[in-house]
Amino acid sequence: MNTLFRTKTVEQSIRDTEEPEHALKKSLSALDLTVFGVGVIIGTGIFVLTGKVAKETAGPATALAFVAAGVVCALAALCYAEFASTVPVAGSAYTFAYASLGELVAWIIGWDLVLEFALGTAVVAVGWSGYVRSLMDNVNWTMPEALSGPDVAEGFGFDILAFVLVLILTVILVLGMKLSARVTTVVVAIKLAVVGIVIVAGLFFIKSANYSPFIPEARPQPSGSGLDAPLIQLIFGYEPTNFGVMGIFTAASVVFFAFIGFDVVATAAEETKIPQRDMPRGILASLLICTLLYVAVSIVVTGMQHYSELSVSAPLADAFKAVGHPFYAGVISFGAAIGLTTVCMILLLGQTRVFFAMSRDGLLPRFFSVTHPRFGTPYRPTILLGVIIAIVAGFTSINELATLVNIGTLFAFVVVALGVIVLRRTRPDLHRAFRTPWVPVLPIVSVAASVWLMLNLPAETWLRFGIWMVLGVVIYFAYGRSHSRVSNPPRV
């Protein structure tokens, strides 16, 4: 049992980053990290979830739901900021868990992140493909059905656009983090410009009557059945409500998914020039910017059109059509397509850094922990995972599997918050450039909030997540435990 919970000291983690063949190149600033954070957080959520939640769950109070979800993420972000500045090593929650909670927990969270980032990248690539095909249809360019993906084609279908996108982004990541940061900066600037145009233009079409009532009267949420029902309903018999004050919190469990991604910033800690200063700034600044944008967009769209009339699939675009300005629908589709490019790239970035860190620790084959002699990037896992994810994105219809990304993220939040409490007790001597305030109260609240949102996910999602975790534990005992460098330190 002692070997299962052996920890890897912070000092050893940092020493491992100094080995020439296994060291990542430091090239990122606080601005780069903020851009990465904004680039991965703002995706389809801001263009789609707003309408669905406003119409079905919260009404104009959707803005408050975004605030509530933002607070939950901020609690986790404060915990991530302390770890990322104290243990500036690739791997994010995996590395943090290894330093505080032990090897088995670290493996479990690393295996969880592999699923989260890989599936997230595939989901986003497929979504990007859909937006691009929509833009192509606007100019009468049509893709052959056989190359439009399994959701579109009858019989065999391969999504060539999603496949090519992932391969191109893989090449960019292999060529270096600075190039990746520059590409992301340009794309994020375009994305923010589009969001800004939507907000400013929409202000001229707001009608105050659409905000009445701001918090619609509460009503029972349609009951799920079997594995489709939220786990909290099956265990405790609690039935969430739509609208009303409690409806705001129900909506928060949905719009939370629009914030997924800020934790990816922590995976780049090892490639940051001054991580002790810049990691907290990058994580917290990107989360604040995105929360403000989400609140602004939700206020505008519910003011332009009554919440009961909003479109679920394309609320912003259809709201502009409803007020006689269809031009903006094309602008929004363009912004969504551009935005998803950075989301896909940064999720792939996070995936490769976690895989690299696990390989460097011996829990996965060390072959994958060698960096490129010129570019200083983990090119082997990047190429391997990029090709695999490209194939998955090309052949797979994702649908409900996307919820696995959400439960994986929340699980990581729980582990990081607990890790802060444990490391404060076991290593009070460590220098912490950034300290999470109000420990242990704030991390405990963060755990409670994350668990609450997890319980609102369908039981089917929990079942699939459990199967993936069991598979990971089997691999750990079959390979990782015996090859761990903590139990088999290199000879000096």
CSV table of C-alpha atoms in Angstrom, one decimal, residues 123 126-127 129-130 133 145-159 393-400:
chain,number,residue,atom,x,y,z
A,123,VAL,CA,-15.3,16.6,-30.4
A,126,VAL,CA,-15.9,17.6,-35.6
A,127,GLY,CA,-17.7,20.7,-34.5
A,129,SER,CA,-15.9,20.8,-39.5
A,130,GLY,CA,-19.6,21.4,-39.2
A,133,ARG,CA,-19.3,23.1,-44.1
A,145,GLU,CA,-21.3,13.1,-48.4
A,146,ALA,CA,-18.7,10.4,-48.1
A,147,LEU,CA,-16.2,13.0,-46.9
A,148,SER,CA,-18.5,14.9,-44.6
A,149,GLY,CA,-18.5,12.5,-41.6
A,150,PRO,CA,-20.7,9.7,-40.3
A,151,ASP,CA,-23.4,12.1,-39.1
A,152,VAL,CA,-24.0,13.4,-42.6
A,153,ALA,CA,-23.3,10.5,-45.0
A,154,GLU,CA,-25.5,7.5,-45.6
A,155,GLY,CA,-23.4,4.4,-45.1
A,156,PHE,CA,-19.6,5.0,-45.0
A,157,GLY,CA,-18.6,8.5,-43.9
A,158,PHE,CA,-15.2,10.1,-43.2
A,159,ASP,CA,-14.9,13.7,-41.9
A,393,ALA,CA,-12.3,12.7,-35.4
A,394,GLY,CA,-12.6,11.4,-39.0
A,395,PHE,CA,-14.5,8.2,-38.3
A,396,THR,CA,-16.4,8.8,-35.1
A,397,SER,CA,-19.8,10.3,-34.4
A,398,ILE,CA,-19.2,11.8,-31.0
A,399,ASN,CA,-22.7,12.8,-29.6
A,400,GLU,CA,-23.2,12.0,-25.9
